[in-house]
XYZ file of C-alpha atoms in Angstrom:
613
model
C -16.566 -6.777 -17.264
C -15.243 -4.502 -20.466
C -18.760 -4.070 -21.557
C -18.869 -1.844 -17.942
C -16.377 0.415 -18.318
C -17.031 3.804 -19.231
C -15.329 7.033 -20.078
C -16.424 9.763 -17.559
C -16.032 13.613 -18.766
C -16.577 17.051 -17.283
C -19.960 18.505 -17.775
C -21.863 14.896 -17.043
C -24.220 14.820 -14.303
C -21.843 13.707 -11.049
C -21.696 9.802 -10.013
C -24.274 8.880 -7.628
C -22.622 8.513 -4.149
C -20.100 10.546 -5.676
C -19.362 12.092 -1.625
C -18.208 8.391 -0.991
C -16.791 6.838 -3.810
C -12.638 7.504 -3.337
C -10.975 7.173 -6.888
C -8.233 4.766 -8.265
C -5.539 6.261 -9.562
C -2.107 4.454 -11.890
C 0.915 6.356 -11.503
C 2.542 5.022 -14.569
C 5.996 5.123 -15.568
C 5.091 7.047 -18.852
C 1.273 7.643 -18.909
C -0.723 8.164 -15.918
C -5.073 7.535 -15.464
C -7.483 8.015 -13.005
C -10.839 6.389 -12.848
C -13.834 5.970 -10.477
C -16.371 3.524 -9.860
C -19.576 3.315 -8.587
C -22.413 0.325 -8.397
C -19.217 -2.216 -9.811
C -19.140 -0.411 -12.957
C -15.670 1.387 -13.863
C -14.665 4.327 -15.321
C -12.110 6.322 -16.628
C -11.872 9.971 -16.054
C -11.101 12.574 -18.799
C -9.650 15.800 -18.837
C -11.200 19.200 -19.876
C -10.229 18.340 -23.564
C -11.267 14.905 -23.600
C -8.045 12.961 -22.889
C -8.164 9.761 -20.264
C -4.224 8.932 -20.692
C -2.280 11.465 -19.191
C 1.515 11.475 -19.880
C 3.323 11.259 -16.638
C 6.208 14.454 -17.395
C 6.418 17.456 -15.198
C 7.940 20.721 -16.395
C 9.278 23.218 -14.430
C 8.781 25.730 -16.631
C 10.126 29.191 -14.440
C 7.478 29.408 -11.391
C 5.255 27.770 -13.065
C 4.688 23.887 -13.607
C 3.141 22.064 -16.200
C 2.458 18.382 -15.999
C 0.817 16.307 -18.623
C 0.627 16.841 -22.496
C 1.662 20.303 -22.524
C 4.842 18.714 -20.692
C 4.761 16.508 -23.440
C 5.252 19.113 -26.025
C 7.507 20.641 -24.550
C 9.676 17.646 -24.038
C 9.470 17.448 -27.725
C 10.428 21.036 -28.188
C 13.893 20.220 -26.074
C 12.800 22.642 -23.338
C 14.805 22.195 -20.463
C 14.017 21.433 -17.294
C 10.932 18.396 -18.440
C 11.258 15.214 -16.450
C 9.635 12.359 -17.961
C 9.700 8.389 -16.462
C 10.494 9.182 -12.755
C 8.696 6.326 -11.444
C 11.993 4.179 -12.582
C 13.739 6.484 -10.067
C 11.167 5.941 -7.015
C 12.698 4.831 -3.742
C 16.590 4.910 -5.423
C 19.560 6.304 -4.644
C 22.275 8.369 -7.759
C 24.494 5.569 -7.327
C 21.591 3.076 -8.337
C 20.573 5.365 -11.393
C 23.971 5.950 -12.466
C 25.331 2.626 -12.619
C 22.472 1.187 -14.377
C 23.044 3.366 -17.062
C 19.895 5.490 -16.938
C 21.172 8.790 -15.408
C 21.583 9.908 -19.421
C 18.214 11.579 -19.659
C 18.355 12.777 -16.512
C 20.485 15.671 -14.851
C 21.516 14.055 -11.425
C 22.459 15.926 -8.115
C 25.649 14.364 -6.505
C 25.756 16.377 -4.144
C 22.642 15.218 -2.256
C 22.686 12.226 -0.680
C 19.712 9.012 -0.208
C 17.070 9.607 -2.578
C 18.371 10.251 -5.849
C 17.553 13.850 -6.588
C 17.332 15.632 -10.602
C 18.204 19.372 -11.329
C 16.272 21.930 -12.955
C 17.349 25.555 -13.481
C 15.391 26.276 -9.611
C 15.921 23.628 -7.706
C 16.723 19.775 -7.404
C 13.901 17.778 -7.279
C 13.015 14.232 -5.442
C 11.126 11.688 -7.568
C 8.090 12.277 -4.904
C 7.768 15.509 -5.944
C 7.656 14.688 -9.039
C 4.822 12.370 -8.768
C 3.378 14.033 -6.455
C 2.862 17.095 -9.429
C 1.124 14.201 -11.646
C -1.017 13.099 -8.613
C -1.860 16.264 -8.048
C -2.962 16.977 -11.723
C -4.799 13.682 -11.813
C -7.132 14.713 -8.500
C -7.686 18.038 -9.515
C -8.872 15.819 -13.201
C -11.544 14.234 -10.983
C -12.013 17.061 -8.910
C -13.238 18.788 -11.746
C -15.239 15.923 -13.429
C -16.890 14.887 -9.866
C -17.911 18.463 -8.944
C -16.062 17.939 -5.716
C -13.071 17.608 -3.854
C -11.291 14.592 -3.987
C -9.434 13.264 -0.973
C -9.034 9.313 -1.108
C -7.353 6.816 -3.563
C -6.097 3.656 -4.557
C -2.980 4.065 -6.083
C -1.190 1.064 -7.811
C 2.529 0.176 -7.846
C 4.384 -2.571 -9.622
C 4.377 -5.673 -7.433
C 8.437 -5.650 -7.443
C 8.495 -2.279 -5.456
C 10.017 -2.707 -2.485
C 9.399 -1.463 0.910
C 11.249 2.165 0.002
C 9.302 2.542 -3.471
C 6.129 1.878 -1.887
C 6.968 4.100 1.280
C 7.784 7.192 -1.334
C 4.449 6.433 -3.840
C 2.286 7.186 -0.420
C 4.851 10.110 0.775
C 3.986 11.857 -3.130
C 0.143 11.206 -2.306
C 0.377 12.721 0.806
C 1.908 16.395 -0.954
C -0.666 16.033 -3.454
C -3.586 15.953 -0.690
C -4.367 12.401 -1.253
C -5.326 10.170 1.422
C -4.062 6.589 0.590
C -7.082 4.219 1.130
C -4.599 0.858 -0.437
C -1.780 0.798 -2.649
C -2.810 -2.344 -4.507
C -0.126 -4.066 -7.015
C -0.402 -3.104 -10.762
C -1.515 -7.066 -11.543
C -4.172 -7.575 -9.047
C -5.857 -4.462 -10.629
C -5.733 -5.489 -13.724
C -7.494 -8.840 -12.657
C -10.300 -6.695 -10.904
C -10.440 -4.723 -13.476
C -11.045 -7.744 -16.362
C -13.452 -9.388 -13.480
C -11.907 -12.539 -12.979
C -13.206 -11.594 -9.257
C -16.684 -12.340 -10.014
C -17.033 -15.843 -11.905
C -13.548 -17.072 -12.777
C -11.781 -19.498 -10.711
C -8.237 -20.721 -11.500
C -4.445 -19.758 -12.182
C -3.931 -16.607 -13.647
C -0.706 -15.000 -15.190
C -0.601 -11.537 -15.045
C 1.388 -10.018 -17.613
C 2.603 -6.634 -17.131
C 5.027 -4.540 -19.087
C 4.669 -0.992 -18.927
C 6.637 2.104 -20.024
C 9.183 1.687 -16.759
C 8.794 -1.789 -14.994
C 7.885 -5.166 -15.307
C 5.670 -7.702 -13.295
C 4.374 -10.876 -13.816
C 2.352 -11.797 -10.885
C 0.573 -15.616 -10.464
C -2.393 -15.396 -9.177
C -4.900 -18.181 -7.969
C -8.906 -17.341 -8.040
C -11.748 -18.780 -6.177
C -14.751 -17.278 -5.296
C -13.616 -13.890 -5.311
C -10.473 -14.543 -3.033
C -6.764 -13.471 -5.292
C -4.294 -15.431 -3.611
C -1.137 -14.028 -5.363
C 0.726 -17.292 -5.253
C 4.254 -15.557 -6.406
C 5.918 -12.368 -8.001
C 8.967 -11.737 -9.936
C 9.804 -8.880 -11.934
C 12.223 -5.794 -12.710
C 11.594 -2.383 -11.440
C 13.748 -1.028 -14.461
C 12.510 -2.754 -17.507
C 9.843 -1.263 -19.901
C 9.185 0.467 -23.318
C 11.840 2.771 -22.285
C 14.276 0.394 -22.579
C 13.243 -0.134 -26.588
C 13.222 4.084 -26.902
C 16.900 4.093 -25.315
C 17.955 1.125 -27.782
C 16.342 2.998 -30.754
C 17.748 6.040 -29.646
C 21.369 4.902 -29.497
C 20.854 3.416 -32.639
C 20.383 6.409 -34.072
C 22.996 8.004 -32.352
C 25.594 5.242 -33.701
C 24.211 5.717 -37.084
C 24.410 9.288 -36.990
C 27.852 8.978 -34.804
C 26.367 12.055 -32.443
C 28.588 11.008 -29.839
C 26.866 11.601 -26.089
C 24.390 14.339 -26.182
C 23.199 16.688 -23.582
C 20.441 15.008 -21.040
C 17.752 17.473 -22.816
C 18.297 16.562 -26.457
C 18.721 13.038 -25.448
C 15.378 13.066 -23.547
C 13.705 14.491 -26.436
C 14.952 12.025 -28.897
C 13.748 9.260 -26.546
C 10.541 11.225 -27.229
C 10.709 11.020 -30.806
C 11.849 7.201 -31.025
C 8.712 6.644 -28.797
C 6.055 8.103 -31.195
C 7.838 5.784 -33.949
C 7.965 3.150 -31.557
C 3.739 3.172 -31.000
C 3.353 3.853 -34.987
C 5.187 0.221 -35.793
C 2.547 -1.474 -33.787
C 0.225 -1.022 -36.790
C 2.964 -0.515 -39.239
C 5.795 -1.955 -40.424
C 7.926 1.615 -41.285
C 8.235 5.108 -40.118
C 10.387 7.742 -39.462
C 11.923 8.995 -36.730
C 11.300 12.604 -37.160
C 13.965 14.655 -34.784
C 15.660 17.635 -35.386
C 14.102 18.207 -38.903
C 15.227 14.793 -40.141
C 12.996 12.055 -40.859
C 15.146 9.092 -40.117
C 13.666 5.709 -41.285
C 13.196 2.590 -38.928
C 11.171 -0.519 -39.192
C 9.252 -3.058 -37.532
C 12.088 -5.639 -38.000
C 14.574 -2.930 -36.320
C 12.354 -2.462 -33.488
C 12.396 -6.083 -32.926
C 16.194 -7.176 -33.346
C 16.683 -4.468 -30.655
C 13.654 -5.710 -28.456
C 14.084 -9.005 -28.296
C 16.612 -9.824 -25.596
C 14.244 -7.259 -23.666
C 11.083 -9.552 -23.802
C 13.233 -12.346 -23.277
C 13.855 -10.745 -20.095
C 10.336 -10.966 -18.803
C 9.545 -14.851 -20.100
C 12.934 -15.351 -17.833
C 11.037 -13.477 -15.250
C 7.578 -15.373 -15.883
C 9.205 -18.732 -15.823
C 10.518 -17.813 -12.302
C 7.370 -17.095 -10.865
C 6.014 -20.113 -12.033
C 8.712 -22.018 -10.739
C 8.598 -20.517 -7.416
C 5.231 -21.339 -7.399
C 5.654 -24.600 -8.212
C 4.013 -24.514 -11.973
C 4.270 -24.852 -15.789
C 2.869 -23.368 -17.977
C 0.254 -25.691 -18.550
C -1.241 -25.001 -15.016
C -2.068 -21.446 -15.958
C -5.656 -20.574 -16.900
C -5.390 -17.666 -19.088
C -3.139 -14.732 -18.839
C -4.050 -11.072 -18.330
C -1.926 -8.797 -20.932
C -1.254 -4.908 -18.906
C 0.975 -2.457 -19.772
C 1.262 -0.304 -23.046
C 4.514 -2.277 -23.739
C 2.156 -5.190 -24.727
C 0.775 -3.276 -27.835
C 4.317 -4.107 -28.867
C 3.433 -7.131 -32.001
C 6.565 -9.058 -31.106
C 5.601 -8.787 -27.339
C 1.852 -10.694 -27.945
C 3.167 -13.389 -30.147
C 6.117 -14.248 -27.568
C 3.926 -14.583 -24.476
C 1.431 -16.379 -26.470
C 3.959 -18.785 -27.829
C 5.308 -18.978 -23.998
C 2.036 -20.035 -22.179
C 0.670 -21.620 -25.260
C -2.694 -20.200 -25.030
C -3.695 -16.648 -26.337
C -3.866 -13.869 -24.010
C -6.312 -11.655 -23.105
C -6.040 -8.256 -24.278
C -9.756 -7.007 -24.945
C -9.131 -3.628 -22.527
C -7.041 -0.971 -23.241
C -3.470 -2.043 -21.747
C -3.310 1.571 -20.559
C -6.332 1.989 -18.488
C -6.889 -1.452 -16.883
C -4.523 -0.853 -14.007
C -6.703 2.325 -13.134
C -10.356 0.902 -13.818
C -8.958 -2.187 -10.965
C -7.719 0.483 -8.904
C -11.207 2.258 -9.098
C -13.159 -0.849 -8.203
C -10.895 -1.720 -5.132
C -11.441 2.029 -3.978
C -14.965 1.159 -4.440
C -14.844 -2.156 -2.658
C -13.050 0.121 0.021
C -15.211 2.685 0.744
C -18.505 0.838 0.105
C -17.960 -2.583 0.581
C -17.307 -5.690 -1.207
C -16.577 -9.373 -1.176
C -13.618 -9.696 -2.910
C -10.319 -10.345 -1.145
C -6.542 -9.631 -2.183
C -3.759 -11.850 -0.798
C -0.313 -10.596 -1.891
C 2.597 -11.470 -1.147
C 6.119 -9.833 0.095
C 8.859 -10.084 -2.378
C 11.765 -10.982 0.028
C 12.714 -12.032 3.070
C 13.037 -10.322 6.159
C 14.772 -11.025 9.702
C 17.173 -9.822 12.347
C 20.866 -10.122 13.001
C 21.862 -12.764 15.840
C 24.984 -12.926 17.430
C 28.115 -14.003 15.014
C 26.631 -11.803 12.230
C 23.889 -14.401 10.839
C 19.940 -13.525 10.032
C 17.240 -15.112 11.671
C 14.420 -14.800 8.956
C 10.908 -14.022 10.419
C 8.822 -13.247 7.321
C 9.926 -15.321 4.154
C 9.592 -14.088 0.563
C 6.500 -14.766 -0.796
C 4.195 -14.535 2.289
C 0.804 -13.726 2.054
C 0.393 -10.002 2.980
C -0.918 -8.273 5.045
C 1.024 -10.326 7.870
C 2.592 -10.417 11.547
C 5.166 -12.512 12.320
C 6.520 -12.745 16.455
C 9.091 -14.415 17.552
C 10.639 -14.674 20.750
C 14.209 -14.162 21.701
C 17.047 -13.871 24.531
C 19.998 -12.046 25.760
C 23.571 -13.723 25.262
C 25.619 -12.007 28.397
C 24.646 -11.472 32.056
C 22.761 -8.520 33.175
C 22.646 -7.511 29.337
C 19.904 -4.758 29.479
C 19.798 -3.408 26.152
C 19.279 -4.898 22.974
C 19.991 -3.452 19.416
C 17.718 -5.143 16.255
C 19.147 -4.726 12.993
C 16.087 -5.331 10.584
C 17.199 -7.155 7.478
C 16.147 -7.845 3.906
C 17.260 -10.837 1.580
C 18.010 -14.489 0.916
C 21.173 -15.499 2.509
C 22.234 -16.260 5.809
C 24.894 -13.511 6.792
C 23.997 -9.933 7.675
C 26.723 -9.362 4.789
C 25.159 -10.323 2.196
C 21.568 -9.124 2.812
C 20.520 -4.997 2.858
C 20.449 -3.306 6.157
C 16.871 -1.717 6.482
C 17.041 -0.240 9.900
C 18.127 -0.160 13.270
C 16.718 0.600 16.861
C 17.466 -0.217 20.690
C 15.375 -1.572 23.238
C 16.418 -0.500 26.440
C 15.280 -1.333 30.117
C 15.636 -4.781 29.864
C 15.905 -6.030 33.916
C 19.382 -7.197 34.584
C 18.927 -11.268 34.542
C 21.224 -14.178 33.722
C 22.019 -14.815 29.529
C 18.939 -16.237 28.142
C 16.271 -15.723 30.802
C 15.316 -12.504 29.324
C 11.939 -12.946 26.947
C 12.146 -10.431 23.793
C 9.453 -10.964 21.462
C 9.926 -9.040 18.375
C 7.288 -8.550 15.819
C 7.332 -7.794 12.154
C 4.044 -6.436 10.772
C 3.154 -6.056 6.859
C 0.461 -4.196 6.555
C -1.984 -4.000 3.028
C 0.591 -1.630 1.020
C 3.047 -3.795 1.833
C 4.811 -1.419 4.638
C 6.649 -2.921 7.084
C 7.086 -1.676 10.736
C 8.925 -3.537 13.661
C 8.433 -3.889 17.191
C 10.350 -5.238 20.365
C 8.687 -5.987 23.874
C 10.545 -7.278 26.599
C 7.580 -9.310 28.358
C 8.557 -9.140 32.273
C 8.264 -5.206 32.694
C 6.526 -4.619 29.083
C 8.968 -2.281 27.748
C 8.758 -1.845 24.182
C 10.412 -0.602 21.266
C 8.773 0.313 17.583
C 10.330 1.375 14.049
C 8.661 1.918 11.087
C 11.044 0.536 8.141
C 11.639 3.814 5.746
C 14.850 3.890 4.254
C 16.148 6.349 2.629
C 16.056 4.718 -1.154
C 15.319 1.272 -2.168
C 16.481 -1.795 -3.869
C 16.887 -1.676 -7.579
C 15.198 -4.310 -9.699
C 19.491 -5.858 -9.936
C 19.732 -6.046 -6.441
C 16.749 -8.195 -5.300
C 17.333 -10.132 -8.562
C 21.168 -10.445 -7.339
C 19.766 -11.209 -3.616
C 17.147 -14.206 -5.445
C 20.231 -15.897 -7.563
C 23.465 -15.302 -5.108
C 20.586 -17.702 -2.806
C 20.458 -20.013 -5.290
C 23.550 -20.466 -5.860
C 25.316 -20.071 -2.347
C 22.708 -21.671 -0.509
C 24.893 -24.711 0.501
C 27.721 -22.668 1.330
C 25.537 -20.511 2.966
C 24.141 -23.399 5.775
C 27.842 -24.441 5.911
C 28.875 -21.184 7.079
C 25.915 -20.335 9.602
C 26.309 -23.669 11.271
C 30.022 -23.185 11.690
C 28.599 -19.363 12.842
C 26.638 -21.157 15.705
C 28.992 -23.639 17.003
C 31.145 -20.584 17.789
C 28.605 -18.189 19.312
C 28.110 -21.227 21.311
C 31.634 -22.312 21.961
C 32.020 -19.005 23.093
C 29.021 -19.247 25.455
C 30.130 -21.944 26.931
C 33.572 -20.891 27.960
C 32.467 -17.436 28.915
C 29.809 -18.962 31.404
C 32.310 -22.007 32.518
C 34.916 -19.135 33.359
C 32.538 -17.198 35.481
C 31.101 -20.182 37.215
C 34.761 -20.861 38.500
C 35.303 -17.091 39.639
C 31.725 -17.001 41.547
C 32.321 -20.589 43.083
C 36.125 -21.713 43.365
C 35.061 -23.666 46.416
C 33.345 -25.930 44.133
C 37.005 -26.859 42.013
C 38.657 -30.230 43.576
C 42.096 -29.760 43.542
C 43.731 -30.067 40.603
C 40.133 -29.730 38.000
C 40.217 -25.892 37.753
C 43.447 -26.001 35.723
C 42.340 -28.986 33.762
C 38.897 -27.230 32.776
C 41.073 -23.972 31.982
C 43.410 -26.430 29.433
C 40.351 -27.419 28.207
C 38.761 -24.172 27.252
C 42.246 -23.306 25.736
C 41.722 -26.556 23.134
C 38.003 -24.837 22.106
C 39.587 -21.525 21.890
C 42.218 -22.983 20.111
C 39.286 -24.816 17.387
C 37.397 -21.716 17.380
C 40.404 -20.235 15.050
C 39.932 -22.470 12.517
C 36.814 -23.732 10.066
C 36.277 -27.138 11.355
C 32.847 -27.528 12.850
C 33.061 -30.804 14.024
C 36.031 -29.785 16.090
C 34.622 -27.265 17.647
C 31.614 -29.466 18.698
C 33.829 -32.331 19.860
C 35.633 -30.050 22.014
C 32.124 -28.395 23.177
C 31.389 -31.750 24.094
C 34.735 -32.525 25.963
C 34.425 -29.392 27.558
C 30.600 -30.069 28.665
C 31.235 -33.563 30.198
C 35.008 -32.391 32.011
C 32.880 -29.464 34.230
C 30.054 -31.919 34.873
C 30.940 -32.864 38.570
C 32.116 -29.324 38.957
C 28.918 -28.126 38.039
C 27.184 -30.745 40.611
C 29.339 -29.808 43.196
C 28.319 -26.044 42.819
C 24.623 -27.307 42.490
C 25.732 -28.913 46.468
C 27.074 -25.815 47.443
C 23.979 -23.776 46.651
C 21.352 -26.390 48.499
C 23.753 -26.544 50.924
C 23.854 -22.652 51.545
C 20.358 -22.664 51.339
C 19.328 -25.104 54.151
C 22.056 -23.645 56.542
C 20.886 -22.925 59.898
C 17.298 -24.474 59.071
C 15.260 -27.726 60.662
C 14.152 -30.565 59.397
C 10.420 -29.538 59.892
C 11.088 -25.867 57.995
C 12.678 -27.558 55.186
């Protein structure tokens, strides 16, 4: 496939179908590309002075604002008021950014809450509008180079964004004027982009580390269908992570104490030009504030290590959640200018024990796959992505458990239904509580919303039918929906919270599964056996108020002691005492139960003959 991919540049005669083709755009943590492609051939886009790699900082520089490499140089320059590597902030909250440590090139408003929000000297400004300034410089890019005005893209995200990340990448499209045809994960491009669509079949590894995040997606191949077979990640882990070590290196060595968030922003800038010159080299300088302040390869990778050790702990949990080893994998796709890093190539290597591919530039692959899905999109093509949802999702049920309905690692796009009941008499509302994680108590997974579906008709507990259904569409959205299928009242939500899950939450959600998992089904079961204890005595009670004609003398008190031993269980932990007492409970109001059974046949024949019965 590399020997199609172009560079496209103002001043060239436009694409053919150009009116058609929609362009495929990666939002990158710290550089930013657009491409198009037409007839299966991809391309990258340049701007007016011949640049394809657009760095993704915004400065708001007075009225004006300045995105790109003039950005750039101004971050440099320790201009206030530049915002570089947002997309680490997409879809999070301040008290996400500030206690993973990474609020110290940013200025943060506290006093706004959900999405995180930075200050300039105007205003304070949301992460999608941020990206939405370096969207909008990348369409007016192809704009430009086209000769017309683009509307539609395929944006890519890192396959660990959750539902919130991926809900505020489409919201920044959407104020740039872009119409979201897919938002297809960052690995899956790259495999489109390297054309392991066309001819290869097999398990690939997708390997990317970029400037923010980190994915390592497995993917299986055959005939032009990607089954992603499992994900695993971190959302904030990239090359920034080396500048900030580097950086407070050089603040230990230089004992600078904590600097403002501008000068420490532009030192981050500095340590990452001397960061890309050690890929060739073995010194440099840091050059900052008029000093030129030596560092080395060796430096660089004593302080990166335990950061690529990171992602191998990453890939070896997608291959073991996929059921792999290493051996099983094909070849492996390297993404992500983080992989330019020396140390980074021989590690992986050494890892999968076979030598990866790297023959595109790390830092356009993501867009030239994006470009040929937009293609595939607008004109039509055989290939098929399967991804998958990164964790589980459900509803709460009564005694505060979750009922799962879409497991981590489905295949999306997806819908899931699954029918339900009311626990009390004439119950005609019911409240869903939508739910994300791996454990079995509404405590210990992340709320994601909440709505009520009213009107249900007024019937005994658990004749009602709810069927609720969680959808998943292509961008990995979710939206639920509750019908109550008598009178076919319904009841919709689409799932947009206000900021999502850091990387340390869903890996927190994965491991406290792991490793609770048997205290977990200990305490739902015990959860059930009361919700049903509790059933039980709540409809044995009322069956004695409606029918005391049905008690033989002396059984109504006995069934009352009874219920007072289960009540009695239900205060303690024992399971199996709470059953046993079900169970004693159960077989004590059987001939009561028959006897009201009597009474009702009896009612019903009253005053009838043999031949209307």
């Amino acid at each position: 496939m590399s020997e199609m991919i172009q560079i496209y540049e103002p001043g060239q005669t436009p694409l053919p179908h150009a009116d058609t083709t929609a362009i495929g755009i990666d939002l990158g943590t710290t550089h930013s590309v657009v491409a198009i492609s037409t007839s299966a051939s991809a391309e990258a886009i340049h701007d007016a002075h011949g640049r394809a790699i657009i760095p993704s900082i915004v400065h708001y520089d007075g009225a004006h604002i300045v995105v790109g490499h003039e950005a750039r140089k101004a971050l440099a320059e320790g201009e206030p008021d530049v915002i570089a590597s947002i997309k680490r902030l997409m879809g999070r909250s301040a008290e996400d950014i500030i206690a993973s440590g990474e609020a110290d090139s940013y200025e943060i408003d506290l006093e706004k809450t959900g999405m995180v929000r930075v200050k300039t000297a105007a205003r304070s400004v949301s992460p999608v509008e941020v990206s939405a300034e370096v969207l909008k410089h990348l369409r007016r890019m192809a704009s430009d180079a086209l000769g017309r005005d683009v509307t539609k893209a395929v944006i890519t995200v890192p396959a660990y964004f959750d539902d919130a990340a991926r809900a505020a990448t489409k919201d920044a499209a959407k104020l740039a004027g872009l119409e979201v045809l897919r938002l297809i994960n960052e690995p899956t491009a790259a495999a489109l982009a390297y054309g392991l669509d066309e001819n290869a079949e097999g398990i690939f590894a997708i390997y990317d580390f970029g400037g923010g995040t980190f994915d390592i997606s497995i993917l299986k191949l055959e005939t032009g269908v990607f089954q992603v077979l499992s994900t695993a990640g971190d959302t904030a882990l990239g090359g920034d992570d080396m500048d900030r070590a580097m950086a407070r290196r050089v603040i230990d060595q230089k004992r600078l104490g904590t600097l403002p968030p501008a000068h420490f922003a532009q030192l981050l800038a500095a340590c990452r030009v001397a960061k890309e010159a050690l890929t060739n080299g073995t010194v440099t300088n840091i050059l900052w504030e008029g000093e030129h302040i030596p560092f080395s390869r060796a430096e660089l990778e004593s302080l990166a290590e335990d950061l690529i050790n990171r992602t191998l702990e990453c890939c070896d949990a997608a291959l073991r959640d996929a059921g792999l080893t290493p051996a099983a994998i094909t070849g492996v796709v390297m993404v992500g200018g983080s992989t330019r890093v020396p140390m980074v190539k021989r590690k992986v290597a050494e890892f999968f024990a076979t030598t990866p591919y790297d023959k595109l530039d790390p830092d356009l692959v993501v867009a030239l796959g994006a470009a040929l899905q937009a293609e595939a999109l607008t004109v039509g093509s055989d290939n098929l992505l399967l991804d998958v949802t990164p964790l589980s999702l459900g509803i709460e049920t009564m005694g505060g458990i979750v009922e799962k309905i879409i497991y981590r690692n489905s295949p999306i796009p997806t819908s899931v239904a699954q029918e339900f009941t009311t626990y009390q008499d004439g119950q005609t509302a019911m409240k869903i509580h939508v739910l994300q994680g791996e454990r079995e108590k509404v405590a210990d997974c992340r709320s994601l919303a909440e709505f009520t579906l009213s009107g249900i008709p007024a019937m005994v507990a658990g004749a009602a039918r709810i069927k609720i259904t969680f959808n998943i569409d292509a961008d990995g959205l979710l939206s639920v929906a509750a019908e109550e299928l008598t009178q076919g009242i319904r009841a919709a939500v689409d799932v947009r919270p206000s900021y999502g899950l850091a990387f340390e939450e869903i890996e927190r959600m994965l491991r406290d599964s792991m490793e609770n998992a048997q205290v977990d089904i200990v305490e739902r079961l015990l959860i059930e056996a009361r919700v049903e204890a509790e059933r039980t005595i709540s409809e044995v009670r009322n069956a004695m108020v409606k029918t005391p004609t049905a008690l033989r003398p002396g059984e109504g008190a006995m069934i009352e002691a009874q219920c007072a031993r289960l009540q009695t269980a239900l205060a303690g932990t024992d399971r199996e005492r709470i059953d046993r007492e079900v169970h004693a409970l159960n077989a004590m109001v059987g001939p009561f139960a028959q006897a009201r059974m009597d009474h009702a046949i009896a009612g019903a024949l009253s005053g009838k003959n043999v031949e209307e019965v």
